Short mmCIF file of C-alpha atoms and ligand atoms in Angstrom, two decimals:
data_model
loop_
_atom_site.label_atom_id
_atom_site.label_comp_id
_atom_site.label_asym_id
_atom_site.label_seq_id
_atom_site.Cartn_x
_atom_site.Cartn_y
_atom_site.Cartn_z
CA MET C 5 116.85 -119.11 38.28
CA GLU C 6 115.93 -117.03 35.26
CA SER C 7 112.26 -116.90 36.30
CA LEU C 8 113.25 -115.77 39.81
CA TYR C 9 115.33 -113.01 38.22
CA THR C 10 112.40 -111.90 36.05
CA PHE C 11 110.10 -111.96 39.09
CA VAL C 12 112.48 -109.73 41.09
CA ILE C 13 112.75 -107.26 38.17
CA PHE C 14 108.94 -107.25 37.93
CA ILE C 15 108.58 -106.50 41.66
CA ILE C 16 111.15 -103.67 41.47
CA LEU C 17 109.49 -102.08 38.42
CA THR C 18 106.11 -102.36 40.07
CA GLY C 19 107.50 -100.62 43.14
CA VAL C 20 109.18 -97.88 41.14
CA PHE C 21 106.39 -97.06 38.67
CA ALA C 22 103.06 -98.60 39.62
CA VAL C 23 102.96 -97.77 43.33
CA PRO C 24 103.64 -94.02 42.96
CA TYR C 25 101.15 -93.98 40.05
CA TRP C 26 98.43 -95.55 42.21
CA ILE C 27 99.22 -93.24 45.11
CA ARG C 28 98.74 -90.30 42.72
CA VAL C 29 95.48 -91.73 41.36
CA VAL C 30 94.09 -92.32 44.87
CA ARG C 31 95.17 -88.83 45.98
CA HIS C 32 93.52 -87.21 42.91
CA ARG C 33 90.33 -89.09 43.66
CA GLN C 34 90.36 -87.97 47.29
CA VAL C 35 90.85 -84.36 46.19
CA ALA C 36 87.95 -84.69 43.71
CA GLU C 37 85.69 -86.10 46.44
CA GLU C 38 86.67 -83.29 48.82
CA LYS C 39 85.97 -80.65 46.14
CA LEU C 40 82.62 -82.21 45.33
CA SER C 41 81.55 -82.31 48.96
CA LYS C 42 82.67 -78.67 49.46
CA SER C 43 80.64 -77.59 46.42
CA ILE C 44 77.60 -79.53 47.68
CA GLN C 45 77.97 -78.01 51.16
CA ALA C 46 78.26 -74.52 49.70
CA GLY C 47 75.31 -75.18 47.38
CA ILE C 48 77.35 -74.06 44.33
CA LEU C 49 77.28 -77.08 42.07
CA THR C 50 75.53 -76.05 38.89
CA PRO C 51 77.42 -73.72 36.54
CA VAL C 52 75.43 -70.76 35.21
CA THR C 53 76.66 -71.33 31.68
CA LEU C 54 77.15 -74.19 29.22
CA HIS C 55 78.75 -77.09 31.11
CA PRO C 56 79.32 -80.85 30.84
CA HIS C 57 76.57 -83.38 31.53
CA ILE C 58 78.08 -86.80 32.10
CA ASP C 59 76.23 -89.96 31.14
CA LEU C 60 77.26 -92.27 34.00
CA GLN C 61 76.13 -95.38 32.08
CA GLU C 62 78.60 -94.54 29.29
CA CYS C 63 81.50 -93.05 31.29
CA ILE C 64 84.45 -95.41 31.70
CA GLY C 65 86.26 -93.27 34.26
CA CYS C 66 89.36 -92.84 32.04
CA ALA C 67 89.92 -89.26 33.34
CA SER C 68 90.78 -87.82 29.88
CA CYS C 69 88.22 -85.07 30.56
CA VAL C 70 89.73 -84.36 33.98
CA LYS C 71 93.21 -83.94 32.50
CA VAL C 72 92.16 -81.66 29.65
CA CYS C 73 90.03 -79.22 31.71
CA PRO C 74 92.07 -76.03 32.36
CA GLU C 75 89.63 -74.96 35.08
CA SER C 76 89.75 -78.22 37.16
CA VAL C 77 85.97 -78.47 36.97
CA LEU C 78 85.95 -82.27 36.73
CA GLY C 79 87.21 -85.09 38.92
CA ILE C 80 86.78 -88.85 39.23
CA VAL C 81 84.29 -89.77 41.94
CA ASN C 82 83.23 -93.39 42.51
CA GLY C 83 85.10 -94.41 39.36
CA ARG C 84 83.19 -92.01 37.08
CA ALA C 85 83.73 -88.43 35.92
CA ALA C 86 81.85 -85.81 37.92
CA VAL C 87 81.49 -82.01 37.93
CA VAL C 88 83.25 -81.21 41.22
CA SER C 89 83.78 -77.43 40.98
CA GLY C 90 80.82 -76.37 38.86
CA LEU C 91 81.08 -72.60 39.12
CA LYS C 92 84.53 -72.59 37.57
CA CYS C 93 83.21 -73.97 34.27
CA VAL C 94 83.36 -71.53 31.38
CA GLY C 95 82.09 -73.90 28.67
CA HIS C 96 85.29 -74.60 26.68
CA SER C 97 83.81 -78.03 25.79
CA LEU C 98 87.32 -79.54 25.71
CA CYS C 99 86.08 -82.36 27.98
CA ALA C 100 83.35 -83.37 25.52
CA ASP C 101 85.85 -83.27 22.65
CA VAL C 102 88.30 -85.69 24.28
CA CYS C 103 85.85 -88.18 25.81
CA PRO C 104 86.60 -91.46 23.98
CA VAL C 105 83.12 -92.91 24.55
CA GLY C 106 80.98 -89.81 23.91
CA ALA C 107 79.70 -89.77 27.50
CA ILE C 108 79.83 -85.98 27.77
CA THR C 109 77.34 -83.58 26.22
CA MET C 110 77.35 -79.85 26.85
CA GLY C 111 74.16 -78.34 28.22
CA PHE C 112 72.55 -76.04 30.75
CA GLY C 113 70.84 -76.61 34.08
CA THR C 114 70.77 -80.05 35.64
CA PRO C 115 68.78 -83.15 34.75
CA LYS C 116 66.34 -82.15 37.51
CA GLN C 117 66.38 -78.38 37.16
CA GLY C 118 66.45 -76.82 33.70
CA GLN C 119 67.63 -73.32 32.84
CA GLU C 120 65.73 -70.83 30.78
CA ILE C 121 67.56 -69.90 27.61
CA PRO C 122 66.24 -67.28 25.17
CA TRP C 123 65.18 -68.45 21.75
CA TYR C 124 66.96 -66.82 18.79
CA ASP C 125 67.54 -67.53 15.12
CA ASP C 126 70.81 -67.91 13.17
CA ASN C 127 71.31 -64.14 13.22
CA TYR C 128 70.74 -64.01 16.99
CA GLN C 129 67.37 -62.29 16.50
CA THR C 130 64.71 -63.28 19.05
CA ASN C 131 61.00 -63.84 18.43
CA ILE C 132 60.69 -60.02 18.58
CA PRO C 133 61.98 -58.65 15.25
CA GLY C 134 64.77 -56.14 15.87
CA LEU C 135 65.66 -57.53 19.32
CA TYR C 136 68.93 -59.49 19.30
CA ILE C 137 70.63 -61.54 22.02
CA VAL C 138 74.38 -62.10 21.87
CA GLY C 139 77.11 -63.46 24.13
CA GLU C 140 76.68 -65.49 27.26
CA LEU C 141 73.05 -64.37 27.74
CA GLY C 142 72.22 -66.70 24.82
CA GLY C 143 73.64 -69.55 26.86
CA ILE C 144 77.00 -70.07 25.15
CA GLY C 145 80.04 -68.82 27.06
CA LEU C 146 83.54 -67.80 25.92
CA ILE C 147 84.91 -64.54 24.60
CA LYS C 148 85.37 -65.81 21.04
CA ASN C 149 81.65 -66.75 20.81
CA ALA C 150 80.61 -63.36 22.21
CA VAL C 151 82.72 -61.60 19.55
CA THR C 152 81.49 -63.76 16.65
CA GLN C 153 77.82 -63.55 17.62
CA ALA C 154 77.82 -59.77 18.16
CA THR C 155 79.53 -59.17 14.81
CA LYS C 156 76.96 -61.35 13.02
CA ALA C 157 73.98 -59.67 14.71
CA VAL C 158 75.18 -56.20 13.69
CA HIS C 159 75.81 -57.39 10.11
CA HIS C 160 72.20 -58.57 10.05
CA ILE C 161 70.95 -55.17 11.24
CA VAL C 162 73.01 -53.43 8.53
CA GLY C 163 71.72 -55.88 5.90
CA LYS C 164 68.06 -55.09 6.66
CA LYS C 165 68.52 -51.52 5.33
CA ASP C 166 65.47 -50.26 7.23
CA LEU C 167 67.06 -47.63 9.47
CA ASP C 168 65.07 -44.55 10.32
CA LYS C 169 66.39 -41.18 11.51
CA LYS C 170 63.30 -40.46 13.60
CA PHE C 171 64.66 -42.78 16.29
CA ASN C 172 67.39 -41.63 18.69
CA TYR C 173 69.70 -44.44 17.52
CA ASP C 174 69.94 -47.09 14.80
CA VAL C 175 70.89 -49.60 17.48
CA ILE C 176 70.96 -49.58 21.28
CA ILE C 177 73.43 -52.03 22.78
CA VAL C 178 72.91 -53.10 26.39
CA GLY C 179 75.99 -54.39 28.26
CA ALA C 180 79.68 -53.52 27.83
CA GLY C 181 81.25 -56.96 28.15
CA PRO C 182 83.02 -58.63 25.20
CA ALA C 183 79.70 -59.07 23.31
CA GLY C 184 78.43 -55.50 23.78
CA LEU C 185 81.81 -53.95 23.03
CA THR C 186 82.12 -55.97 19.84
CA ALA C 187 78.61 -54.92 18.80
CA ALA C 188 79.64 -51.29 19.36
CA LEU C 189 82.81 -51.68 17.27
CA ALA C 190 80.86 -53.38 14.46
CA SER C 191 78.20 -50.63 14.58
CA LYS C 192 80.85 -47.94 14.34
CA GLU C 193 82.54 -49.79 11.47
CA HIS C 194 79.25 -49.75 9.53
CA GLY C 195 78.44 -46.12 10.35
CA LEU C 196 75.40 -46.92 12.51
CA ARG C 197 74.18 -44.43 15.11
CA TYR C 198 74.59 -46.44 18.31
CA ILE C 199 74.90 -46.18 22.08
CA VAL C 200 76.09 -48.71 24.67
CA LEU C 201 74.27 -48.67 28.04
CA GLU C 202 76.16 -50.43 30.85
CA GLN C 203 74.95 -50.83 34.43
CA GLY C 204 78.46 -50.99 35.87
CA SER C 205 81.85 -50.38 34.30
CA ILE C 206 83.39 -51.37 30.98
CA GLY C 207 84.66 -54.95 30.59
CA GLY C 208 81.77 -57.15 31.76
CA THR C 209 82.51 -60.38 33.59
CA ILE C 210 86.22 -60.09 32.73
CA TYR C 211 86.53 -57.03 34.93
CA HIS C 212 85.68 -59.04 38.03
CA TYR C 213 87.64 -62.20 37.15
CA PRO C 214 89.24 -63.50 40.29
CA ARG C 215 92.06 -65.03 38.32
CA GLN C 216 94.68 -63.59 36.03
CA LYS C 217 95.00 -65.84 32.98
CA LEU C 218 92.33 -66.19 30.32
CA VAL C 219 92.31 -68.82 27.62
CA LEU C 220 91.28 -67.89 24.10
CA THR C 221 90.42 -71.19 22.43
CA ALA C 222 90.72 -69.76 18.89
CA PRO C 223 91.82 -66.48 17.28
CA VAL C 224 89.05 -63.87 17.14
CA GLU C 225 88.47 -61.10 14.60
CA LEU C 226 87.53 -57.86 16.34
CA PRO C 227 85.87 -55.21 14.15
CA LEU C 228 88.11 -52.11 13.73
CA TYR C 229 90.96 -53.93 15.51
CA GLY C 230 91.82 -57.01 13.51
CA LYS C 231 92.77 -60.49 14.59
CA LEU C 232 93.46 -61.23 18.25
CA LYS C 233 95.66 -64.29 17.94
CA VAL C 234 96.97 -65.01 21.44
CA SER C 235 95.93 -68.26 23.09
CA GLU C 236 96.56 -66.99 26.63
CA ILE C 237 96.23 -63.44 27.86
CA THR C 238 96.05 -61.84 31.29
CA LYS C 239 92.91 -60.05 32.40
CA GLU C 240 94.85 -56.77 32.55
CA GLU C 241 96.21 -57.18 29.00
CA LEU C 242 92.76 -57.96 27.61
CA LEU C 243 91.17 -55.01 29.41
CA LYS C 244 93.97 -52.71 28.24
CA MET C 245 93.42 -53.87 24.68
CA TRP C 246 89.65 -53.17 24.95
CA MET C 247 90.26 -49.73 26.48
CA ASN C 248 92.78 -48.82 23.74
CA VAL C 249 90.43 -49.73 20.95
CA ILE C 250 87.49 -47.97 22.68
CA GLU C 251 89.52 -44.79 23.07
CA SER C 252 91.09 -44.82 19.63
CA GLN C 253 87.74 -45.47 17.92
CA LYS C 254 85.90 -43.04 20.24
CA ILE C 255 83.29 -45.66 21.15
CA HIS C 256 80.43 -44.10 23.08
CA ILE C 257 79.55 -45.99 26.28
CA GLN C 258 77.20 -44.69 28.95
CA ILE C 259 78.26 -46.42 32.18
CA ASN C 260 76.32 -46.69 35.47
CA THR C 261 73.11 -47.01 33.45
CA LYS C 262 70.97 -50.04 34.24
CA VAL C 263 68.36 -50.83 31.61
CA ASP C 264 65.15 -51.86 33.36
CA GLY C 265 62.62 -52.05 30.55
CA ILE C 266 62.36 -52.67 26.82
CA THR C 267 58.99 -52.11 25.15
CA LYS C 268 58.07 -52.40 21.51
CA ASN C 269 55.24 -50.78 19.62
CA GLN C 270 54.52 -50.86 15.87
CA GLU C 271 57.22 -48.25 15.37
CA GLY C 272 60.23 -49.40 17.32
CA PHE C 273 61.69 -49.92 20.78
CA GLN C 274 61.73 -47.74 23.85
CA VAL C 275 64.65 -48.69 26.10
CA SER C 276 64.22 -47.38 29.65
CA TYR C 277 66.71 -46.76 32.43
CA GLY C 278 65.67 -45.02 35.62
CA ASN C 279 63.52 -42.04 34.62
CA SER C 280 64.95 -41.78 31.11
CA TYR C 281 64.55 -43.67 27.88
CA CYS C 282 65.79 -43.67 24.30
CA THR C 283 64.30 -45.05 21.09
CA THR C 284 65.58 -47.25 18.31
CA LYS C 285 64.60 -49.81 15.70
CA ASN C 286 67.14 -52.37 16.93
CA VAL C 287 68.29 -53.53 20.34
CA VAL C 288 71.29 -55.79 20.97
CA LEU C 289 71.12 -57.35 24.41
CA ALA C 290 74.57 -58.40 25.65
CA LEU C 291 73.73 -58.75 29.34
CA GLY C 292 75.71 -61.89 30.20
CA ARG C 293 74.10 -64.36 32.62
CA ARG C 294 75.29 -63.04 35.95
CA GLY C 295 72.42 -60.60 36.46
CA SER C 296 72.17 -57.18 37.98
CA PRO C 297 73.36 -57.37 41.56
CA ARG C 298 71.93 -54.74 43.86
CA LYS C 299 74.65 -52.21 44.63
CA LEU C 300 75.18 -50.44 47.92
CA ASP C 301 76.04 -47.11 46.28
CA VAL C 302 78.92 -46.45 48.65
CA PRO C 303 82.12 -44.61 47.70
CA GLY C 304 84.75 -46.98 46.28
CA GLU C 305 82.28 -49.63 45.11
CA ASP C 306 83.79 -49.46 41.62
CA ILE C 307 87.24 -50.68 42.79
CA PRO C 308 87.90 -54.09 41.13
CA LYS C 309 88.34 -55.84 44.51
CA VAL C 310 84.54 -55.68 44.90
CA ALA C 311 82.52 -58.66 43.61
CA TYR C 312 78.89 -59.72 43.82
CA GLN C 313 79.46 -63.44 43.44
CA LEU C 314 82.07 -65.86 44.77
CA ILE C 315 83.36 -68.08 41.98
CA GLU C 316 86.59 -69.69 43.16
CA ALA C 317 86.97 -69.72 46.96
CA GLU C 318 90.33 -71.48 46.75
CA MET C 319 91.83 -68.44 44.98
CA TYR C 320 91.69 -66.56 48.28
CA ASN C 321 94.26 -67.37 50.95
CA GLN C 322 95.82 -65.21 53.67
CA LYS C 323 93.49 -62.36 52.76
CA ASN C 324 91.34 -59.88 54.69
CA ILE C 325 87.87 -60.40 53.28
CA LEU C 326 84.61 -58.59 53.99
CA ILE C 327 81.29 -60.21 53.15
CA VAL C 328 78.24 -57.95 53.16
CA GLY C 329 74.82 -59.54 53.65
CA GLY C 330 73.11 -62.08 55.86
CA GLY C 331 71.25 -64.39 53.50
CA ASP C 332 72.26 -67.89 52.44
CA SER C 333 74.52 -66.67 49.58
CA ALA C 334 76.49 -64.37 51.91
CA VAL C 335 76.80 -67.01 54.61
CA GLU C 336 77.81 -69.73 52.12
CA ALA C 337 80.53 -67.45 50.70
CA ALA C 338 81.78 -66.67 54.22
CA ILE C 339 81.89 -70.39 55.07
CA ALA C 340 83.71 -71.31 51.84
CA LEU C 341 86.29 -68.53 52.34
CA ALA C 342 86.81 -69.34 56.03
CA ARG C 343 87.75 -72.88 54.99
CA GLN C 344 90.68 -71.62 52.89
CA LYS C 345 94.12 -70.97 54.35
CA GLU C 346 94.45 -68.20 56.95
CA ASN C 347 91.82 -65.82 55.63
CA ILE C 348 90.48 -63.21 58.04
CA ILE C 349 86.76 -63.10 57.38
CA THR C 350 84.41 -60.37 58.57
CA LEU C 351 80.71 -60.52 57.77
CA SER C 352 78.72 -57.29 58.04
CA TYR C 353 74.93 -57.57 58.27
CA ARG C 354 72.45 -54.73 58.77
CA ARG C 355 70.05 -56.80 60.92
CA SER C 356 70.52 -57.90 64.54
CA GLU C 357 70.51 -61.64 63.71
CA PHE C 358 70.35 -64.06 60.78
CA VAL C 359 66.83 -64.83 59.63
CA ARG C 360 65.58 -67.77 57.56
CA LEU C 361 69.00 -69.32 56.92
CA LYS C 362 69.13 -72.91 55.68
CA GLU C 363 69.63 -75.16 58.71
CA LYS C 364 72.98 -76.46 57.44
CA ASN C 365 74.30 -72.92 56.85
CA GLU C 366 73.16 -71.76 60.27
CA LYS C 367 74.94 -74.66 61.96
CA ASN C 368 78.15 -74.18 59.95
CA ILE C 369 78.39 -70.44 60.47
CA ASN C 370 77.70 -70.73 64.19
CA ASN C 371 80.55 -73.25 64.48
CA LEU C 372 82.90 -70.95 62.57
CA ILE C 373 81.89 -67.95 64.70
CA GLN C 374 82.57 -69.93 67.87
CA THR C 375 85.97 -71.08 66.62
CA LYS C 376 86.71 -67.44 65.66
CA LYS C 377 87.15 -68.27 61.96
CA ILE C 378 84.45 -65.72 61.09
CA ARG C 379 83.67 -62.46 62.84
CA VAL C 380 80.10 -61.28 62.34
CA ILE C 381 79.18 -57.64 62.94
CA PHE C 382 75.38 -57.40 63.22
CA ASN C 383 73.57 -54.03 62.97
CA SER C 384 76.35 -52.72 60.78
CA GLN C 385 76.62 -50.89 57.50
CA LEU C 386 79.44 -50.54 54.99
CA LEU C 387 80.10 -46.82 54.54
CA GLU C 388 83.19 -46.61 52.36
CA ILE C 389 85.56 -48.83 50.40
CA ARG C 390 89.19 -47.76 50.12
CA ARG C 391 92.08 -49.46 48.36
CA ASP C 392 93.34 -51.40 51.44
CA THR C 393 90.62 -50.80 54.02
CA VAL C 394 86.87 -50.49 54.52
CA VAL C 395 84.90 -48.25 56.85
CA LEU C 396 82.01 -49.81 58.79
CA LYS C 397 79.40 -48.20 61.00
CA GLU C 398 78.10 -50.38 63.80
CA GLU C 399 74.92 -49.17 65.52
CA ALA C 400 75.64 -46.91 68.54
CA LYS C 401 79.40 -47.33 68.07
CA GLN C 402 82.18 -45.31 66.50
CA LEU C 403 83.17 -45.86 62.87
CA GLN C 404 85.70 -48.63 62.45
CA THR C 405 88.27 -48.98 59.69
CA ILE C 406 89.43 -52.52 58.99
CA SER C 407 92.11 -53.91 56.68
CA ASN C 408 90.68 -55.31 53.52
CA ASP C 409 91.81 -57.08 50.33
CA PHE C 410 88.47 -58.25 48.89
CA ILE C 411 84.75 -57.55 49.34
CA PHE C 412 81.82 -59.73 48.37
CA ILE C 413 78.43 -58.00 48.43
CA PHE C 414 75.26 -60.10 48.53
CA ALA C 415 72.41 -57.60 48.61
CA GLY C 416 70.03 -59.35 46.21
CA GLY C 417 69.37 -58.30 42.63
CA GLU C 418 67.69 -59.38 39.45
CA MET C 419 68.55 -62.15 36.99
CA PRO C 420 68.65 -61.10 33.30
CA VAL C 421 65.87 -63.53 32.45
CA GLU C 422 63.39 -61.26 34.28
CA LEU C 423 64.14 -58.38 31.91
CA LEU C 424 63.73 -60.73 28.95
CA LYS C 425 60.37 -61.98 30.22
CA ARG C 426 59.10 -58.43 30.69
CA ALA C 427 60.19 -57.62 27.12
CA GLY C 428 58.26 -60.63 25.79
CA VAL C 429 61.28 -62.69 24.63
CA ARG C 430 60.40 -66.35 24.11
CA LEU C 431 62.41 -68.64 26.40
CA ARG C 432 63.03 -72.36 26.26
CA THR C 433 64.01 -74.55 29.17
CA GLU C 434 67.15 -76.51 28.46
CA GLU C 435 67.23 -79.89 30.15
CA ILE C 436 69.24 -83.04 29.63
CA ASP C 437 67.58 -86.42 30.05
CA HIS C 438 69.67 -89.14 31.60
C1 FAD B 20 85.97 -67.09 36.34
C2 FAD B 20 85.71 -67.05 34.86
C3 FAD B 20 86.72 -67.39 33.98
C4 FAD B 20 86.50 -67.35 32.61
N1 FAD B 20 87.54 -67.67 31.79
C5 FAD B 20 87.37 -67.56 30.45
C6 FAD B 20 88.46 -67.85 29.59
O1 FAD B 20 89.56 -68.19 30.03
N2 FAD B 20 88.24 -67.72 28.25
C7 FAD B 20 87.03 -67.35 27.72
O2 FAD B 20 86.92 -67.25 26.50
N3 FAD B 20 85.98 -67.10 28.53
C8 FAD B 20 86.11 -67.20 29.87
N4 FAD B 20 85.04 -66.94 30.69
C9 FAD B 20 83.72 -66.64 30.08
C10 FAD B 20 83.65 -65.20 29.54
O3 FAD B 20 84.07 -64.29 30.52
C11 FAD B 20 82.23 -64.88 29.16
O4 FAD B 20 81.76 -65.85 28.25
C12 FAD B 20 82.15 -63.49 28.51
O5 FAD B 20 82.56 -62.48 29.40
C13 FAD B 20 80.71 -63.23 28.07
O6 FAD B 20 80.65 -61.93 27.55
P1 FAD B 20 79.26 -61.15 27.51
O7 FAD B 20 79.58 -59.80 26.93
O8 FAD B 20 78.23 -61.98 26.87
O9 FAD B 20 78.80 -61.01 29.04
P2 FAD B 20 79.52 -60.31 30.29
O10 FAD B 20 80.98 -60.30 30.15
O11 FAD B 20 78.92 -60.97 31.48
O12 FAD B 20 79.02 -58.79 30.20
C14 FAD B 20 77.67 -58.44 30.39
C15 FAD B 20 77.60 -56.97 30.73
O13 FAD B 20 76.23 -56.56 30.74
C16 FAD B 20 76.01 -55.68 31.83
N5 FAD B 20 74.58 -55.71 32.16
C17 FAD B 20 73.87 -56.76 32.65
N6 FAD B 20 72.58 -56.41 32.84
C18 FAD B 20 72.49 -55.09 32.47
C19 FAD B 20 71.41 -54.17 32.44
N7 FAD B 20 70.18 -54.50 32.82
N8 FAD B 20 71.67 -52.90 32.01
C20 FAD B 20 72.91 -52.53 31.60
N9 FAD B 20 73.98 -53.39 31.62
C21 FAD B 20 73.76 -54.65 32.04
C22 FAD B 20 76.88 -56.26 32.93
O14 FAD B 20 77.18 -55.31 33.93
C23 FAD B 20 78.13 -56.68 32.15
O15 FAD B 20 79.08 -55.64 32.09
C24 FAD B 20 85.22 -66.97 32.08
C25 FAD B 20 84.19 -66.64 32.96
C26 FAD B 20 84.42 -66.66 34.33
C27 FAD B 20 83.30 -66.27 35.26
#
């Protein structure tokens, strides 16, 4: 009788706790598989920055890494951890820290396709004396690393004591993201003659974050500001903080200035942008890794709703979205966004048809056009971006104004590594062997 009683209790407890638990586990695994297949379909699997490489021989599928990742980059697929939403990874490394069997290492590229990372020493100086690389361009993401590296590089410049007034500046800083801004603050703190050249607007990658909350994994010490201790901060708060310190310290930043060449002779560097240049003995490159997207130069392009890369498609639901471009990147973004909830997607392309699309993309976009999930306007041009609308010109038709919440422009561009190669910076290819 007693054993029957125990058996019944066992069955009830199993029903109450184990069954819902297993339903949750199975559901999580389905979601992970769906995310992985969406990323594969969209061709956006490999993060551009430091990210986890999982040794499948070692992984025990315990999901500790999945639980700890604030960006939901990882999932369990076929009983093992997998990178399922690669582009969301920002390199926190929390997954590698919690893995109980050491199956996760942080690296760049993929086992098959490496990524070129610049070589630099402990002071972030490259093989070219006087040329420094700080922040995400060096391959390590996160705001705290950008701040620490930029501060150290400037301290090294100050320590060399070889400044020379015949140059326009003691240091030229390229890029006004967290790394470049920190380098500027540190330069000001040490009385260096400096300038910051920025191709877009102040703030760097943060400015175009599609999401609100940022995680600061450790307190950071900002020159001329002090300790920034918060562990979570919104994008607006962080930008406001940067702008306050820039204004109060009168930090000189030349925006809309894309650096396209850095040459060194015996004397020093010549940093060129368009038809102008300036000279210096030290250059701090804080370009990030997202490159220099080609801009359309239309009014309103500086409104923060404009982006040149789609990072998290699932952040966009019930929105009016314009995609500009007709290559694979534009079409993949349109497909990914059309698969979210109730978005109204318009794709504007200057040609009369798509050319040289990947077969899979061509098939998918044609299906979505037929089912009216995407509207494509060929032979069209974006003329103006306003806060809630955009103005398009379609060949031989009147201007049309359409409602708009977000714009993604895919008009080509240049990756930062090209500028580094032209400058003669030594690169290494980072690969992981499995
Ligand atoms: C979606 C997302 C979420 C993230 N979340 C977090 C988070 O929660 N916490 C965290 O710590 N980190 C996070 N990160 C990472 C963090 O944003 C980056 O590590 C950080 O911005 C790197 O700073 P940076 O100054 O090196 O580069 P960037 O911020 O990329 O700035 C580089 C600047 O250089 C400019 N530039 C590039 N080329 C040129 C040129 N030729 N001439 C002139 N200017 C040029 C660019 O326009 C840009 O303004 C996130 C990243 C993304 C994409």
